[in-house]
């Protein structure tokens, strides 16, 4: 791992208020007050490209799979990071509304104190995933590479390498859409180091089925299958395809075309629509979908041992009703909740509700009764410290999975 360039947070400007961003389990008597009307507002914050305004440093890290752009900061001295993974056609900026909500008291309750299980948005690491944002691999001439996208496990390993290079030993990981798929893979690859997984409209089993069987399973996720077809067409002439999407945004047509992604597209900030136009990568989207379709999630995610909680919108076209049951079957202790009045971007559409839902779900996993010690899944080291299963090498201690729980009550 080589850190090539680092742009630190602006230390001359007044720091962004972070009164509500305290480590989980910490109480604070004064939290920024937010009017109730603002907390209930749809899409209350635009996207921001100013990392320093959030107290974040920008670094470029050279990995085996390419150069990764990472925003990181808000260190507390903890050995545990909070990693935020964006989805397809996105970058680190997709998380800025959630950061804004947290900065403005998004995780504070009516008592003015942060709940003990609040989602801590400190010790942040927010990468642009390979092929997206500022992390597009480039060849020696500076042109974007045409080599195949790195595999899911390779990307997960690169994220773990990045977190450790920044001085952390463990992590909470939060993933949106494709980033949720990757968050689950990271937890499966690194069960000892992953403390928890939070999913925001994660694309999981139904997307895998849609990629594998686009015709026979079309009715499962028709919106996703149709979008994949469009991306395949645009990927044939990638530069021209991306230019077409940007032109559609300039003439005001793209907002209408993205309506299925949101609950109220007319109220979505222009910065969100423009980011979709800027960050769209047809070839990367197609390759990521193909990798998901070739993956075996049941086998891989069965290795997850940490709590996993999920939220999704009630109008999300990329999450099927069957996903919750299938995740619960594979990941004991999985909990889920629906955010009313949102589509595929709950963390942008209703960031306050998303923060509070993830916090309350974390509370439910922390307070869950301990499982009966019968038939536990045990990870053990073999001779000379080697595991008998290459996938279990990261755990040398017996691990008992928590009991299965689900919570699908909508959040208003």
PDB file of C-alpha atoms in Angstrom, residues 189-395:
ATOM      1  CA  UNK A 189     -13.917 -12.223   4.249  1.00  0.00           C
ATOM      2  CA  UNK A 190     -12.934 -10.568   7.551  1.00  0.00           C
ATOM      3  CA  UNK A 191     -15.290 -11.888  10.254  1.00  0.00           C
ATOM      4  CA  UNK A 192     -12.887 -11.168  13.124  1.00  0.00           C
ATOM      5  CA  UNK A 193     -12.340  -7.535  12.130  1.00  0.00           C
ATOM      6  CA  UNK A 194     -15.914  -6.632  11.109  1.00  0.00           C
ATOM      7  CA  UNK A 195     -17.857  -5.403  14.144  1.00  0.00           C
ATOM      8  CA  UNK A 196     -21.163  -4.765  12.362  1.00  0.00           C
ATOM      9  CA  UNK A 197     -22.759  -4.334   8.941  1.00  0.00           C
ATOM     10  CA  UNK A 198     -25.435  -1.747   8.107  1.00  0.00           C
ATOM     11  CA  UNK A 199     -27.200  -1.991   4.752  1.00  0.00           C
ATOM     12  CA  UNK A 200     -29.060   0.802   2.960  1.00  0.00           C
ATOM     13  CA  UNK A 201     -31.132  -0.594   0.095  1.00  0.00           C
ATOM     14  CA  UNK A 202     -28.533  -3.276  -0.500  1.00  0.00           C
ATOM     15  CA  UNK A 203     -28.728  -5.147  -3.798  1.00  0.00           C
ATOM     16  CA  UNK A 204     -28.543  -8.806  -2.824  1.00  0.00           C
ATOM     17  CA  UNK A 205     -30.294 -12.053  -3.805  1.00  0.00           C
ATOM     18  CA  UNK A 206     -32.916 -10.610  -6.135  1.00  0.00           C
ATOM     19  CA  UNK A 207     -30.256  -8.798  -8.172  1.00  0.00           C
ATOM     20  CA  UNK A 208     -28.226 -12.018  -8.439  1.00  0.00           C
ATOM     21  CA  UNK A 209     -31.315 -13.847  -9.718  1.00  0.00           C
ATOM     22  CA  UNK A 210     -32.160 -11.030 -12.150  1.00  0.00           C
ATOM     23  CA  UNK A 211     -28.664 -11.080 -13.653  1.00  0.00           C
ATOM     24  CA  UNK A 212     -28.669 -14.861 -13.993  1.00  0.00           C
ATOM     25  CA  UNK A 213     -32.205 -15.126 -15.395  1.00  0.00           C
ATOM     26  CA  UNK A 214     -33.152 -11.758 -16.964  1.00  0.00           C
ATOM     27  CA  UNK A 215     -36.080 -13.214 -18.901  1.00  0.00           C
ATOM     28  CA  UNK A 216     -37.604 -15.852 -16.656  1.00  0.00           C
ATOM     29  CA  UNK A 217     -37.138 -13.711 -13.516  1.00  0.00           C
ATOM     30  CA  UNK A 218     -37.914 -10.347 -15.131  1.00  0.00           C
ATOM     31  CA  UNK A 219     -40.889  -9.705 -12.858  1.00  0.00           C
ATOM     32  CA  UNK A 220     -38.701 -10.038  -9.752  1.00  0.00           C
ATOM     33  CA  UNK A 221     -36.932  -6.680 -10.296  1.00  0.00           C
ATOM     34  CA  UNK A 222     -38.165  -5.278 -13.613  1.00  0.00           C
ATOM     35  CA  UNK A 223     -36.659  -1.860 -12.905  1.00  0.00           C
ATOM     36  CA  UNK A 224     -33.182  -3.249 -12.340  1.00  0.00           C
ATOM     37  CA  UNK A 225     -33.349  -5.646 -15.297  1.00  0.00           C
ATOM     38  CA  UNK A 226     -34.449  -2.832 -17.604  1.00  0.00           C
ATOM     39  CA  UNK A 227     -31.676  -0.532 -16.322  1.00  0.00           C
ATOM     40  CA  UNK A 228     -29.096  -3.265 -16.864  1.00  0.00           C
ATOM     41  CA  UNK A 229     -30.252  -3.566 -20.477  1.00  0.00           C
ATOM     42  CA  UNK A 230     -29.841   0.199 -20.964  1.00  0.00           C
ATOM     43  CA  UNK A 231     -26.369   0.117 -19.417  1.00  0.00           C
ATOM     44  CA  UNK A 232     -25.335  -2.729 -21.706  1.00  0.00           C
ATOM     45  CA  UNK A 233     -26.387  -0.659 -24.701  1.00  0.00           C
ATOM     46  CA  UNK A 234     -24.519   2.436 -23.447  1.00  0.00           C
ATOM     47  CA  UNK A 235     -21.424   0.374 -22.648  1.00  0.00           C
ATOM     48  CA  UNK A 236     -20.986  -0.566 -26.314  1.00  0.00           C
ATOM     49  CA  UNK A 237     -19.669   2.967 -26.915  1.00  0.00           C
ATOM     50  CA  UNK A 238     -18.748   4.034 -23.388  1.00  0.00           C
ATOM     51  CA  UNK A 239     -17.559   7.626 -23.956  1.00  0.00           C
ATOM     52  CA  UNK A 240     -20.514   8.425 -26.178  1.00  0.00           C
ATOM     53  CA  UNK A 241     -22.913   6.699 -23.774  1.00  0.00           C
ATOM     54  CA  UNK A 242     -21.714   8.751 -20.828  1.00  0.00           C
ATOM     55  CA  UNK A 243     -21.889  11.888 -22.933  1.00  0.00           C
ATOM     56  CA  UNK A 244     -25.494  11.097 -23.810  1.00  0.00           C
ATOM     57  CA  UNK A 245     -26.433  10.800 -20.141  1.00  0.00           C
ATOM     58  CA  UNK A 246     -24.801  14.156 -19.356  1.00  0.00           C
ATOM     59  CA  UNK A 247     -26.621  15.767 -22.281  1.00  0.00           C
ATOM     60  CA  UNK A 248     -29.932  14.386 -21.014  1.00  0.00           C
ATOM     61  CA  UNK A 249     -29.190  16.048 -17.693  1.00  0.00           C
ATOM     62  CA  UNK A 250     -28.339  19.377 -19.313  1.00  0.00           C
ATOM     63  CA  UNK A 251     -31.619  19.475 -21.236  1.00  0.00           C
ATOM     64  CA  UNK A 252     -33.623  18.498 -18.137  1.00  0.00           C
ATOM     65  CA  UNK A 253     -34.732  15.038 -19.277  1.00  0.00           C
ATOM     66  CA  UNK A 254     -32.660  12.924 -16.896  1.00  0.00           C
ATOM     67  CA  UNK A 255     -34.694  13.876 -13.832  1.00  0.00           C
ATOM     68  CA  UNK A 256     -37.785  12.266 -15.307  1.00  0.00           C
ATOM     69  CA  UNK A 257     -35.848   9.181 -16.366  1.00  0.00           C
ATOM     70  CA  UNK A 258     -34.581   8.671 -12.804  1.00  0.00           C
ATOM     71  CA  UNK A 259     -38.069   8.953 -11.295  1.00  0.00           C
ATOM     72  CA  UNK A 260     -38.276   5.203 -10.459  1.00  0.00           C
ATOM     73  CA  UNK A 261     -35.255   5.572  -8.155  1.00  0.00           C
ATOM     74  CA  UNK A 262     -36.906   8.091  -5.846  1.00  0.00           C
ATOM     75  CA  UNK A 263     -40.174   8.476  -4.000  1.00  0.00           C
ATOM     76  CA  UNK A 264     -40.578  12.152  -5.062  1.00  0.00           C
ATOM     77  CA  UNK A 265     -38.180  12.896  -7.877  1.00  0.00           C
ATOM     78  CA  UNK A 266     -39.520  16.465  -8.266  1.00  0.00           C
ATOM     79  CA  UNK A 267     -38.144  17.312  -4.804  1.00  0.00           C
ATOM     80  CA  UNK A 268     -34.704  15.747  -5.309  1.00  0.00           C
ATOM     81  CA  UNK A 269     -31.914  18.387  -5.312  1.00  0.00           C
ATOM     82  CA  UNK A 270     -30.305  19.126  -8.666  1.00  0.00           C
ATOM     83  CA  UNK A 271     -26.942  18.092  -7.198  1.00  0.00           C
ATOM     84  CA  UNK A 272     -28.200  14.509  -6.795  1.00  0.00           C
ATOM     85  CA  UNK A 273     -29.388  14.237 -10.408  1.00  0.00           C
ATOM     86  CA  UNK A 274     -26.179  15.835 -11.677  1.00  0.00           C
ATOM     87  CA  UNK A 275     -24.101  13.382  -9.638  1.00  0.00           C
ATOM     88  CA  UNK A 276     -25.917  10.469 -11.267  1.00  0.00           C
ATOM     89  CA  UNK A 277     -25.144  11.965 -14.671  1.00  0.00           C
ATOM     90  CA  UNK A 278     -21.494  12.539 -13.789  1.00  0.00           C
ATOM     91  CA  UNK A 279     -20.850   9.235 -12.036  1.00  0.00           C
ATOM     92  CA  UNK A 280     -22.634   6.870 -14.423  1.00  0.00           C
ATOM     93  CA  UNK A 281     -20.217   4.206 -15.667  1.00  0.00           C
ATOM     94  CA  UNK A 282     -22.100   1.872 -18.035  1.00  0.00           C
ATOM     95  CA  UNK A 283     -19.270  -0.636 -18.476  1.00  0.00           C
ATOM     96  CA  UNK A 284     -18.484  -0.712 -14.747  1.00  0.00           C
ATOM     97  CA  UNK A 285     -22.179  -1.168 -13.957  1.00  0.00           C
ATOM     98  CA  UNK A 286     -22.446  -4.093 -16.379  1.00  0.00           C
ATOM     99  CA  UNK A 287     -19.260  -5.718 -15.055  1.00  0.00           C
ATOM    100  CA  UNK A 288     -20.327  -5.280 -11.427  1.00  0.00           C
ATOM    101  CA  UNK A 289     -23.682  -6.859 -12.228  1.00  0.00           C
ATOM    102  CA  UNK A 290     -21.972  -9.788 -13.954  1.00  0.00           C
ATOM    103  CA  UNK A 291     -19.716 -10.319 -10.934  1.00  0.00           C
ATOM    104  CA  UNK A 292     -22.748 -10.289  -8.637  1.00  0.00           C
ATOM    105  CA  UNK A 293     -24.528 -12.787 -10.860  1.00  0.00           C
ATOM    106  CA  UNK A 294     -21.545 -15.145 -10.774  1.00  0.00           C
ATOM    107  CA  UNK A 295     -21.248 -14.916  -6.983  1.00  0.00           C
ATOM    108  CA  UNK A 296     -22.534 -17.524  -4.513  1.00  0.00           C
ATOM    109  CA  UNK A 297     -23.985 -15.346  -1.724  1.00  0.00           C
ATOM    110  CA  UNK A 298     -25.418 -18.208   0.338  1.00  0.00           C
ATOM    111  CA  UNK A 299     -22.035 -19.878   0.673  1.00  0.00           C
ATOM    112  CA  UNK A 300     -20.087 -16.661   1.191  1.00  0.00           C
ATOM    113  CA  UNK A 301     -22.394 -14.760   3.548  1.00  0.00           C
ATOM    114  CA  UNK A 302     -22.930 -17.803   5.763  1.00  0.00           C
ATOM    115  CA  UNK A 303     -19.484 -16.988   7.164  1.00  0.00           C
ATOM    116  CA  UNK A 304     -20.693 -13.650   8.592  1.00  0.00           C
ATOM    117  CA  UNK A 305     -20.655 -13.603  12.389  1.00  0.00           C
ATOM    118  CA  UNK A 306     -21.323  -9.944  13.239  1.00  0.00           C
ATOM    119  CA  UNK A 307     -24.729  -8.235  13.602  1.00  0.00           C
ATOM    120  CA  UNK A 308     -26.263  -7.214  10.265  1.00  0.00           C
ATOM    121  CA  UNK A 309     -29.057  -4.648  10.055  1.00  0.00           C
ATOM    122  CA  UNK A 310     -30.762  -3.220   6.993  1.00  0.00           C
ATOM    123  CA  UNK A 311     -33.072  -0.442   5.900  1.00  0.00           C
ATOM    124  CA  UNK A 312     -34.811  -0.012   2.562  1.00  0.00           C
ATOM    125  CA  UNK A 313     -37.404   2.303   1.074  1.00  0.00           C
ATOM    126  CA  UNK A 314     -41.039   1.333   0.682  1.00  0.00           C
ATOM    127  CA  UNK A 315     -40.743   2.335  -2.999  1.00  0.00           C
ATOM    128  CA  UNK A 316     -37.355   0.716  -3.671  1.00  0.00           C
ATOM    129  CA  UNK A 317     -37.313  -0.943  -7.100  1.00  0.00           C
ATOM    130  CA  UNK A 318     -33.962  -2.686  -6.491  1.00  0.00           C
ATOM    131  CA  UNK A 319     -34.954  -4.628  -3.351  1.00  0.00           C
ATOM    132  CA  UNK A 320     -37.485  -7.474  -3.558  1.00  0.00           C
ATOM    133  CA  UNK A 321     -39.747  -8.635  -0.739  1.00  0.00           C
ATOM    134  CA  UNK A 322     -37.976 -11.987  -0.803  1.00  0.00           C
ATOM    135  CA  UNK A 323     -34.569 -10.477  -0.007  1.00  0.00           C
ATOM    136  CA  UNK A 324     -35.361 -10.027   3.682  1.00  0.00           C
ATOM    137  CA  UNK A 325     -36.346 -13.663   4.182  1.00  0.00           C
ATOM    138  CA  UNK A 326     -33.347 -14.975   2.268  1.00  0.00           C
ATOM    139  CA  UNK A 327     -30.906 -12.790   4.177  1.00  0.00           C
ATOM    140  CA  UNK A 328     -32.467 -13.924   7.455  1.00  0.00           C
ATOM    141  CA  UNK A 329     -32.032 -17.541   6.429  1.00  0.00           C
ATOM    142  CA  UNK A 330     -28.336 -17.083   5.680  1.00  0.00           C
ATOM    143  CA  UNK A 331     -27.385 -14.562   8.404  1.00  0.00           C
ATOM    144  CA  UNK A 332     -28.814 -15.396  11.848  1.00  0.00           C
ATOM    145  CA  UNK A 333     -29.601 -12.239  13.792  1.00  0.00           C
ATOM    146  CA  UNK A 334     -30.401 -10.230  10.651  1.00  0.00           C
ATOM    147  CA  UNK A 335     -32.819  -7.343  11.322  1.00  0.00           C
ATOM    148  CA  UNK A 336     -34.535  -5.086   8.803  1.00  0.00           C
ATOM    149  CA  UNK A 337     -36.759  -2.043   8.681  1.00  0.00           C
ATOM    150  CA  UNK A 338     -38.588  -0.101   5.975  1.00  0.00           C
ATOM    151  CA  UNK A 339     -38.343   3.693   5.684  1.00  0.00           C
ATOM    152  CA  UNK A 340     -41.676   5.080   4.546  1.00  0.00           C
ATOM    153  CA  UNK A 341     -41.738   7.618   1.735  1.00  0.00           C
ATOM    154  CA  UNK A 342     -38.382   6.697   0.210  1.00  0.00           C
ATOM    155  CA  UNK A 343     -37.081   4.877  -2.841  1.00  0.00           C
ATOM    156  CA  UNK A 344     -33.590   3.503  -3.423  1.00  0.00           C
ATOM    157  CA  UNK A 345     -31.756   6.367  -1.661  1.00  0.00           C
ATOM    158  CA  UNK A 346     -33.121   6.518   1.898  1.00  0.00           C
ATOM    159  CA  UNK A 347     -29.877   8.089   3.167  1.00  0.00           C
ATOM    160  CA  UNK A 348     -30.463  11.007   0.774  1.00  0.00           C
ATOM    161  CA  UNK A 349     -34.265  11.134   0.742  1.00  0.00           C
ATOM    162  CA  UNK A 350     -34.764  10.901   4.527  1.00  0.00           C
ATOM    163  CA  UNK A 351     -31.319  10.998   6.150  1.00  0.00           C
ATOM    164  CA  UNK A 352     -32.617  11.693   9.673  1.00  0.00           C
ATOM    165  CA  UNK A 353     -34.972   8.712   9.550  1.00  0.00           C
ATOM    166  CA  UNK A 354     -32.206   6.556   8.077  1.00  0.00           C
ATOM    167  CA  UNK A 355     -29.824   7.444  10.914  1.00  0.00           C
ATOM    168  CA  UNK A 356     -32.422   6.797  13.592  1.00  0.00           C
ATOM    169  CA  UNK A 357     -33.571   3.510  12.028  1.00  0.00           C
ATOM    170  CA  UNK A 358     -30.021   2.182  11.789  1.00  0.00           C
ATOM    171  CA  UNK A 359     -29.386   3.263  15.384  1.00  0.00           C
ATOM    172  CA  UNK A 360     -32.499   1.550  16.722  1.00  0.00           C
ATOM    173  CA  UNK A 361     -31.734  -1.598  14.748  1.00  0.00           C
ATOM    174  CA  UNK A 362     -28.273  -1.615  16.258  1.00  0.00           C
ATOM    175  CA  UNK A 363     -29.882  -1.348  19.697  1.00  0.00           C
ATOM    176  CA  UNK A 364     -32.013  -4.397  18.939  1.00  0.00           C
ATOM    177  CA  UNK A 365     -28.997  -6.460  17.918  1.00  0.00           C
ATOM    178  CA  UNK A 366     -27.013  -5.380  20.979  1.00  0.00           C
ATOM    179  CA  UNK A 367     -29.887  -6.235  23.346  1.00  0.00           C
ATOM    180  CA  UNK A 368     -30.721  -9.578  21.684  1.00  0.00           C
ATOM    181  CA  UNK A 369     -30.547 -12.568  24.037  1.00  0.00           C
ATOM    182  CA  UNK A 370     -27.459 -14.724  23.765  1.00  0.00           C
ATOM    183  CA  UNK A 371     -27.976 -17.889  21.707  1.00  0.00           C
ATOM    184  CA  UNK A 372     -28.116 -21.351  23.193  1.00  0.00           C
ATOM    185  CA  UNK A 373     -24.754 -23.066  22.883  1.00  0.00           C
ATOM    186  CA  UNK A 374     -25.833 -25.906  20.685  1.00  0.00           C
ATOM    187  CA  UNK A 375     -24.499 -26.675  17.272  1.00  0.00           C
ATOM    188  CA  UNK A 376     -22.401 -23.488  17.046  1.00  0.00           C
ATOM    189  CA  UNK A 377     -20.406 -22.734  13.978  1.00  0.00           C
ATOM    190  CA  UNK A 378     -16.779 -22.981  15.063  1.00  0.00           C
ATOM    191  CA  UNK A 379     -13.809 -21.524  13.248  1.00  0.00           C
ATOM    192  CA  UNK A 380     -10.590 -23.231  14.312  1.00  0.00           C
ATOM    193  CA  UNK A 381      -6.976 -23.095  13.340  1.00  0.00           C
ATOM    194  CA  UNK A 382      -5.252 -26.190  12.062  1.00  0.00           C
ATOM    195  CA  UNK A 383      -1.637 -27.191  12.468  1.00  0.00           C
ATOM    196  CA  UNK A 384       0.946 -24.414  12.403  1.00  0.00           C
ATOM    197  CA  UNK A 385      -1.797 -21.809  12.807  1.00  0.00           C
ATOM    198  CA  UNK A 386      -3.443 -22.627   9.490  1.00  0.00           C
ATOM    199  CA  UNK A 387      -7.161 -23.129   9.139  1.00  0.00           C
ATOM    200  CA  UNK A 388      -8.583 -26.223   7.555  1.00  0.00           C
ATOM    201  CA  UNK A 389     -10.839 -23.936   5.487  1.00  0.00           C
ATOM    202  CA  UNK A 390      -9.137 -21.092   3.617  1.00  0.00           C
ATOM    203  CA  UNK A 391     -12.264 -18.964   4.139  1.00  0.00           C
ATOM    204  CA  UNK A 392     -12.013 -19.328   7.933  1.00  0.00           C
ATOM    205  CA  UNK A 393      -8.373 -18.349   8.398  1.00  0.00           C
ATOM    206  CA  UNK A 394      -9.255 -15.039  10.038  1.00  0.00           C
ATOM    207  CA  UNK A 395     -10.825 -16.568  13.156  1.00  0.00           C
TER     208      UNK A 395
END
